[in-house]
Amino acid sequence: MTPRLRLQPEVAGQGMTSQRVRDRLVERLRESGIRDENVLNAVRTVPRHLFVDEALAMRAYEDTALPIGHSQTISQPWVVARMTEALLLDASPRTVLEIGTGSGYQAAILAALGLEVYTVERIGDLLRQARKRLRQLGMNVRSKHDDGRVGWAEHAPYDAIIVTAAAPALVGALIDQLAVGGHLVAPVGGASSQSLLKLTKRADGGVDEQVLAPVVFVPLLSGTLD
Ligand code: SAH
């Protein structure tokens, strides 16, 4: 898989948003254990500063979550990289379903890896902004305004599924929409303690489960908002 994104000069950034700053973030991710060169390349290519408010752009290449409005956050780069790496390990997914589009950054990383991306977001305003950014970057991501706890049955099964908001337990509908051999990565737990879980679907329909890391995500909520 080779990253497909080719950036226009006007989105390449200058100063605190330049390629050099992005390269430094990639080195930091490498030092903190991210190994997949394709994932590191995607982080090197996708301009994270365009996925946050302009006032926060200068902090976009710190390895930290940042607010994106509506009490939501763009995930920490290390978490994005770790989850993406986990989806790709021992698998060659073609399609991926994301629950929780948020800023659209995780979707952009997946698209830059050449995956066919489907993403679902419950907050209409965030989804509209994410769509606009992804379109400006020329990234072809399919998205839907809905409660992602029901997945997106129309295009199932997906070779990989990534959930970017935490639920007390794994969501059954999503496991149903995962293809055999595919990985699902999701934070599971309450407000104070969550673990990043990776499930792999077996041919008999059962799942193998692995705990990857302690994490902090915003909650997976029910219903939709405009
Ligand atoms: N992947 C995002 C992270 C956003 S934070 C990014 O890269 O920026 C998690 C997002 O999940 C929020 O935008 C929140 O509104 C959304 N979310 C929470 N519950 C949801 C649900 N049931 N269905 C779809 N999206 C949900």
mmCIF file with all atom_site columns, N, CA, C and O in Angstrom, residues 6 8 10 13 16 21 36 39 88-89 94 101 106 115 120-122 125 127 139 146 148 163 177 180 208 212 220-221:
data_model
loop_
_atom_site.group_PDB
_atom_site.id
_atom_site.type_symbol
_atom_site.label_atom_id
_atom_site.label_alt_id
_atom_site.label_comp_id
_atom_site.label_asym_id
_atom_site.label_entity_id
_atom_site.label_seq_id
_atom_site.pdbx_PDB_ins_code
_atom_site.Cartn_x
_atom_site.Cartn_y
_atom_site.Cartn_z
_atom_site.occupancy
_atom_site.B_iso_or_equiv
_atom_site.pdbx_formal_charge
_atom_site.auth_seq_id
_atom_site.auth_comp_id
_atom_site.auth_asym_id
_atom_site.auth_atom_id
_atom_site.pdbx_PDB_model_num
ATOM 1   N N  . ARG A 1 6   ? -1.519  13.502  -2.733 1.00 0.00 ? 6   ARG A N  1
ATOM 2   C CA . ARG A 1 6   ? -0.557  14.473  -3.254 1.00 0.00 ? 6   ARG A CA 1
ATOM 3   C C  . ARG A 1 6   ? -1.071  15.844  -2.878 1.00 0.00 ? 6   ARG A C  1
ATOM 4   O O  . ARG A 1 6   ? -2.140  16.255  -3.332 1.00 0.00 ? 6   ARG A O  1
ATOM 5   N N  . GLN A 1 8   ? -1.562  19.888  -2.561 1.00 0.00 ? 8   GLN A N  1
ATOM 6   C CA . GLN A 1 8   ? -1.367  21.131  -3.302 1.00 0.00 ? 8   GLN A CA 1
ATOM 7   C C  . GLN A 1 8   ? -0.421  22.013  -2.482 1.00 0.00 ? 8   GLN A C  1
ATOM 8   O O  . GLN A 1 8   ? -0.443  21.969  -1.263 1.00 0.00 ? 8   GLN A O  1
ATOM 9   N N  . GLU A 1 10  ? -0.591  25.032  -1.620 1.00 0.00 ? 10  GLU A N  1
ATOM 10  C CA . GLU A 1 10  ? -1.246  25.947  -0.679 1.00 0.00 ? 10  GLU A CA 1
ATOM 11  C C  . GLU A 1 10  ? -1.698  25.279  0.608  1.00 0.00 ? 10  GLU A C  1
ATOM 12  O O  . GLU A 1 10  ? -1.978  25.945  1.577  1.00 0.00 ? 10  GLU A O  1
ATOM 13  N N  . GLY A 1 13  ? 1.573   24.181  4.017  1.00 0.00 ? 13  GLY A N  1
ATOM 14  C CA . GLY A 1 13  ? 1.825   24.861  5.286  1.00 0.00 ? 13  GLY A CA 1
ATOM 15  C C  . GLY A 1 13  ? 3.189   25.508  5.380  1.00 0.00 ? 13  GLY A C  1
ATOM 16  O O  . GLY A 1 13  ? 4.112   25.182  4.637  1.00 0.00 ? 13  GLY A O  1
ATOM 17  N N  . MET A 1 16  ? 5.008   26.895  11.706 1.00 0.00 ? 16  MET A N  1
ATOM 18  C CA . MET A 1 16  ? 4.560   25.894  12.671 1.00 0.00 ? 16  MET A CA 1
ATOM 19  C C  . MET A 1 16  ? 3.687   24.814  12.041 1.00 0.00 ? 16  MET A C  1
ATOM 20  O O  . MET A 1 16  ? 3.298   23.861  12.703 1.00 0.00 ? 16  MET A O  1
ATOM 21  N N  . VAL A 1 21  ? 7.835   20.359  10.607 1.00 0.00 ? 21  VAL A N  1
ATOM 22  C CA . VAL A 1 21  ? 7.178   20.127  11.899 1.00 0.00 ? 21  VAL A CA 1
ATOM 23  C C  . VAL A 1 21  ? 6.474   18.778  11.891 1.00 0.00 ? 21  VAL A C  1
ATOM 24  O O  . VAL A 1 21  ? 6.457   18.047  12.871 1.00 0.00 ? 21  VAL A O  1
ATOM 25  N N  . ASP A 1 36  ? 4.882   0.826   11.730 1.00 0.00 ? 36  ASP A N  1
ATOM 26  C CA . ASP A 1 36  ? 4.413   0.647   10.352 1.00 0.00 ? 36  ASP A CA 1
ATOM 27  C C  . ASP A 1 36  ? 4.777   1.871   9.501  1.00 0.00 ? 36  ASP A C  1
ATOM 28  O O  . ASP A 1 36  ? 4.268   2.975   9.724  1.00 0.00 ? 36  ASP A O  1
ATOM 29  N N  . VAL A 1 39  ? 1.977   3.786   7.829  1.00 0.00 ? 39  VAL A N  1
ATOM 30  C CA . VAL A 1 39  ? 1.225   4.646   8.754  1.00 0.00 ? 39  VAL A CA 1
ATOM 31  C C  . VAL A 1 39  ? 2.023   5.921   9.038  1.00 0.00 ? 39  VAL A C  1
ATOM 32  O O  . VAL A 1 39  ? 1.483   7.034   9.002  1.00 0.00 ? 39  VAL A O  1
ATOM 33  N N  . LEU A 1 88  ? -4.006  -2.759  10.375 1.00 0.00 ? 88  LEU A N  1
ATOM 34  C CA . LEU A 1 88  ? -3.263  -3.246  9.205  1.00 0.00 ? 88  LEU A CA 1
ATOM 35  C C  . LEU A 1 88  ? -2.396  -4.463  9.494  1.00 0.00 ? 88  LEU A C  1
ATOM 36  O O  . LEU A 1 88  ? -1.985  -5.166  8.561  1.00 0.00 ? 88  LEU A O  1
ATOM 37  N N  . LEU A 1 89  ? -2.108  -4.714  10.794 1.00 0.00 ? 89  LEU A N  1
ATOM 38  C CA . LEU A 1 89  ? -1.197  -5.800  11.143 1.00 0.00 ? 89  LEU A CA 1
ATOM 39  C C  . LEU A 1 89  ? -1.788  -7.161  10.758 1.00 0.00 ? 89  LEU A C  1
ATOM 40  O O  . LEU A 1 89  ? -2.898  -7.485  11.164 1.00 0.00 ? 89  LEU A O  1
ATOM 41  N N  . ARG A 1 94  ? -9.203  -3.682  2.386  1.00 0.00 ? 94  ARG A N  1
ATOM 42  C CA . ARG A 1 94  ? -9.508  -2.795  1.255  1.00 0.00 ? 94  ARG A CA 1
ATOM 43  C C  . ARG A 1 94  ? -10.526 -1.746  1.707  1.00 0.00 ? 94  ARG A C  1
ATOM 44  O O  . ARG A 1 94  ? -10.447 -0.590  1.341  1.00 0.00 ? 94  ARG A O  1
ATOM 45  N N  . THR A 1 101 ? -16.556 10.331  12.992 1.00 0.00 ? 101 THR A N  1
ATOM 46  C CA . THR A 1 101 ? -15.737 11.079  12.020 1.00 0.00 ? 101 THR A CA 1
ATOM 47  C C  . THR A 1 101 ? -15.003 12.239  12.686 1.00 0.00 ? 101 THR A C  1
ATOM 48  O O  . THR A 1 101 ? -13.844 12.507  12.348 1.00 0.00 ? 101 THR A O  1
ATOM 49  N N  . GLN A 1 106 ? -8.706  11.116  11.231 1.00 0.00 ? 106 GLN A N  1
ATOM 50  C CA . GLN A 1 106 ? -8.478  9.659   11.163 1.00 0.00 ? 106 GLN A CA 1
ATOM 51  C C  . GLN A 1 106 ? -8.922  9.103   9.802  1.00 0.00 ? 106 GLN A C  1
ATOM 52  O O  . GLN A 1 106 ? -8.239  8.257   9.222  1.00 0.00 ? 106 GLN A O  1
ATOM 53  N N  . LEU A 1 115 ? -7.074  3.110   1.509  1.00 0.00 ? 115 LEU A N  1
ATOM 54  C CA . LEU A 1 115 ? -8.271  2.343   1.873  1.00 0.00 ? 115 LEU A CA 1
ATOM 55  C C  . LEU A 1 115 ? -9.537  3.029   1.370  1.00 0.00 ? 115 LEU A C  1
ATOM 56  O O  . LEU A 1 115 ? -9.576  4.247   1.215  1.00 0.00 ? 115 LEU A O  1
ATOM 57  N N  . VAL A 1 120 ? -19.009 7.382   9.865  1.00 0.00 ? 120 VAL A N  1
ATOM 58  C CA . VAL A 1 120 ? -20.326 7.780   10.382 1.00 0.00 ? 120 VAL A CA 1
ATOM 59  C C  . VAL A 1 120 ? -20.126 8.726   11.568 1.00 0.00 ? 120 VAL A C  1
ATOM 60  O O  . VAL A 1 120 ? -19.315 8.442   12.455 1.00 0.00 ? 120 VAL A O  1
ATOM 61  N N  . GLU A 1 121 ? -20.854 9.841   11.581 1.00 0.00 ? 121 GLU A N  1
ATOM 62  C CA . GLU A 1 121 ? -20.760 10.827  12.670 1.00 0.00 ? 121 GLU A CA 1
ATOM 63  C C  . GLU A 1 121 ? -22.162 11.232  13.109 1.00 0.00 ? 121 GLU A C  1
ATOM 64  O O  . GLU A 1 121 ? -23.034 11.458  12.271 1.00 0.00 ? 121 GLU A O  1
ATOM 65  N N  . ARG A 1 122 ? -22.382 11.357  14.437 1.00 0.00 ? 122 ARG A N  1
ATOM 66  C CA . ARG A 1 122 ? -23.726 11.696  14.933 1.00 0.00 ? 122 ARG A CA 1
ATOM 67  C C  . ARG A 1 122 ? -23.975 13.201  14.982 1.00 0.00 ? 122 ARG A C  1
ATOM 68  O O  . ARG A 1 122 ? -25.117 13.636  15.072 1.00 0.00 ? 122 ARG A O  1
ATOM 69  N N  . ASP A 1 125 ? -23.001 19.102  12.418 1.00 0.00 ? 125 ASP A N  1
ATOM 70  C CA . ASP A 1 125 ? -22.104 20.239  12.194 1.00 0.00 ? 125 ASP A CA 1
ATOM 71  C C  . ASP A 1 125 ? -20.649 19.771  12.011 1.00 0.00 ? 125 ASP A C  1
ATOM 72  O O  . ASP A 1 125 ? -19.936 20.240  11.126 1.00 0.00 ? 125 ASP A O  1
ATOM 73  N N  . LEU A 1 127 ? -19.715 16.824  11.014 1.00 0.00 ? 127 LEU A N  1
ATOM 74  C CA . LEU A 1 127 ? -19.617 16.060  9.771  1.00 0.00 ? 127 LEU A CA 1
ATOM 75  C C  . LEU A 1 127 ? -19.506 16.994  8.562  1.00 0.00 ? 127 LEU A C  1
ATOM 76  O O  . LEU A 1 127 ? -18.696 16.746  7.655  1.00 0.00 ? 127 LEU A O  1
ATOM 77  N N  . MET A 1 139 ? -9.772  14.100  -1.051 1.00 0.00 ? 139 MET A N  1
ATOM 78  C CA . MET A 1 139 ? -9.855  12.735  -0.526 1.00 0.00 ? 139 MET A CA 1
ATOM 79  C C  . MET A 1 139 ? -11.266 12.201  -0.664 1.00 0.00 ? 139 MET A C  1
ATOM 80  O O  . MET A 1 139 ? -12.226 12.839  -0.260 1.00 0.00 ? 139 MET A O  1
ATOM 81  N N  . ASP A 1 146 ? -25.379 9.778   11.165 1.00 0.00 ? 146 ASP A N  1
ATOM 82  C CA . ASP A 1 146 ? -26.220 8.761   11.801 1.00 0.00 ? 146 ASP A CA 1
ATOM 83  C C  . ASP A 1 146 ? -25.631 8.385   13.163 1.00 0.00 ? 146 ASP A C  1
ATOM 84  O O  . ASP A 1 146 ? -24.501 8.761   13.478 1.00 0.00 ? 146 ASP A O  1
ATOM 85  N N  . GLY A 1 148 ? -23.794 5.867   14.872 1.00 0.00 ? 148 GLY A N  1
ATOM 86  C CA . GLY A 1 148 ? -22.909 4.810   14.369 1.00 0.00 ? 148 GLY A CA 1
ATOM 87  C C  . GLY A 1 148 ? -22.993 3.505   15.142 1.00 0.00 ? 148 GLY A C  1
ATOM 88  O O  . GLY A 1 148 ? -22.345 2.527   14.747 1.00 0.00 ? 148 GLY A O  1
ATOM 89  N N  . VAL A 1 163 ? -13.464 2.350   15.822 1.00 0.00 ? 163 VAL A N  1
ATOM 90  C CA . VAL A 1 163 ? -14.426 3.140   16.591 1.00 0.00 ? 163 VAL A CA 1
ATOM 91  C C  . VAL A 1 163 ? -13.627 4.174   17.374 1.00 0.00 ? 163 VAL A C  1
ATOM 92  O O  . VAL A 1 163 ? -12.690 3.809   18.098 1.00 0.00 ? 163 VAL A O  1
ATOM 93  N N  . GLN A 1 177 ? -20.809 -6.606  11.327 1.00 0.00 ? 177 GLN A N  1
ATOM 94  C CA . GLN A 1 177 ? -20.469 -6.004  10.024 1.00 0.00 ? 177 GLN A CA 1
ATOM 95  C C  . GLN A 1 177 ? -18.989 -6.128  9.670  1.00 0.00 ? 177 GLN A C  1
ATOM 96  O O  . GLN A 1 177 ? -18.533 -5.575  8.674  1.00 0.00 ? 177 GLN A O  1
ATOM 97  N N  . VAL A 1 180 ? -14.707 -11.740 7.978  1.00 0.00 ? 180 VAL A N  1
ATOM 98  C CA . VAL A 1 180 ? -13.865 -12.778 8.588  1.00 0.00 ? 180 VAL A CA 1
ATOM 99  C C  . VAL A 1 180 ? -12.394 -12.446 8.334  1.00 0.00 ? 180 VAL A C  1
ATOM 100 O O  . VAL A 1 180 ? -12.013 -12.072 7.226  1.00 0.00 ? 180 VAL A O  1
ATOM 101 N N  . ASP A 1 208 ? -11.406 -13.176 18.488 1.00 0.00 ? 208 ASP A N  1
ATOM 102 C CA . ASP A 1 208 ? -10.256 -13.181 19.389 1.00 0.00 ? 208 ASP A CA 1
ATOM 103 C C  . ASP A 1 208 ? -10.048 -11.744 19.839 1.00 0.00 ? 208 ASP A C  1
ATOM 104 O O  . ASP A 1 208 ? -10.186 -10.816 19.045 1.00 0.00 ? 208 ASP A O  1
ATOM 105 N N  . LEU A 1 212 ? -4.737  -3.493  23.764 1.00 0.00 ? 212 LEU A N  1
ATOM 106 C CA . LEU A 1 212 ? -3.563  -2.819  23.205 1.00 0.00 ? 212 LEU A CA 1
ATOM 107 C C  . LEU A 1 212 ? -2.956  -1.780  24.144 1.00 0.00 ? 212 LEU A C  1
ATOM 108 O O  . LEU A 1 212 ? -1.731  -1.711  24.274 1.00 0.00 ? 212 LEU A O  1
ATOM 109 N N  . LEU A 1 220 ? -19.108 7.277   23.316 1.00 0.00 ? 220 LEU A N  1
ATOM 110 C CA . LEU A 1 220 ? -19.986 6.925   22.195 1.00 0.00 ? 220 LEU A CA 1
ATOM 111 C C  . LEU A 1 220 ? -21.418 7.182   22.694 1.00 0.00 ? 220 LEU A C  1
ATOM 112 O O  . LEU A 1 220 ? -21.864 6.559   23.645 1.00 0.00 ? 220 LEU A O  1
ATOM 113 N N  . LEU A 1 221 ? -22.114 8.126   22.051 1.00 0.00 ? 221 LEU A N  1
ATOM 114 C CA . LEU A 1 221 ? -23.435 8.537   22.530 1.00 0.00 ? 221 LEU A CA 1
ATOM 115 C C  . LEU A 1 221 ? -24.512 8.067   21.562 1.00 0.00 ? 221 LEU A C  1
ATOM 116 O O  . LEU A 1 221 ? -24.226 7.783   20.395 1.00 0.00 ? 221 LEU A O  1
#
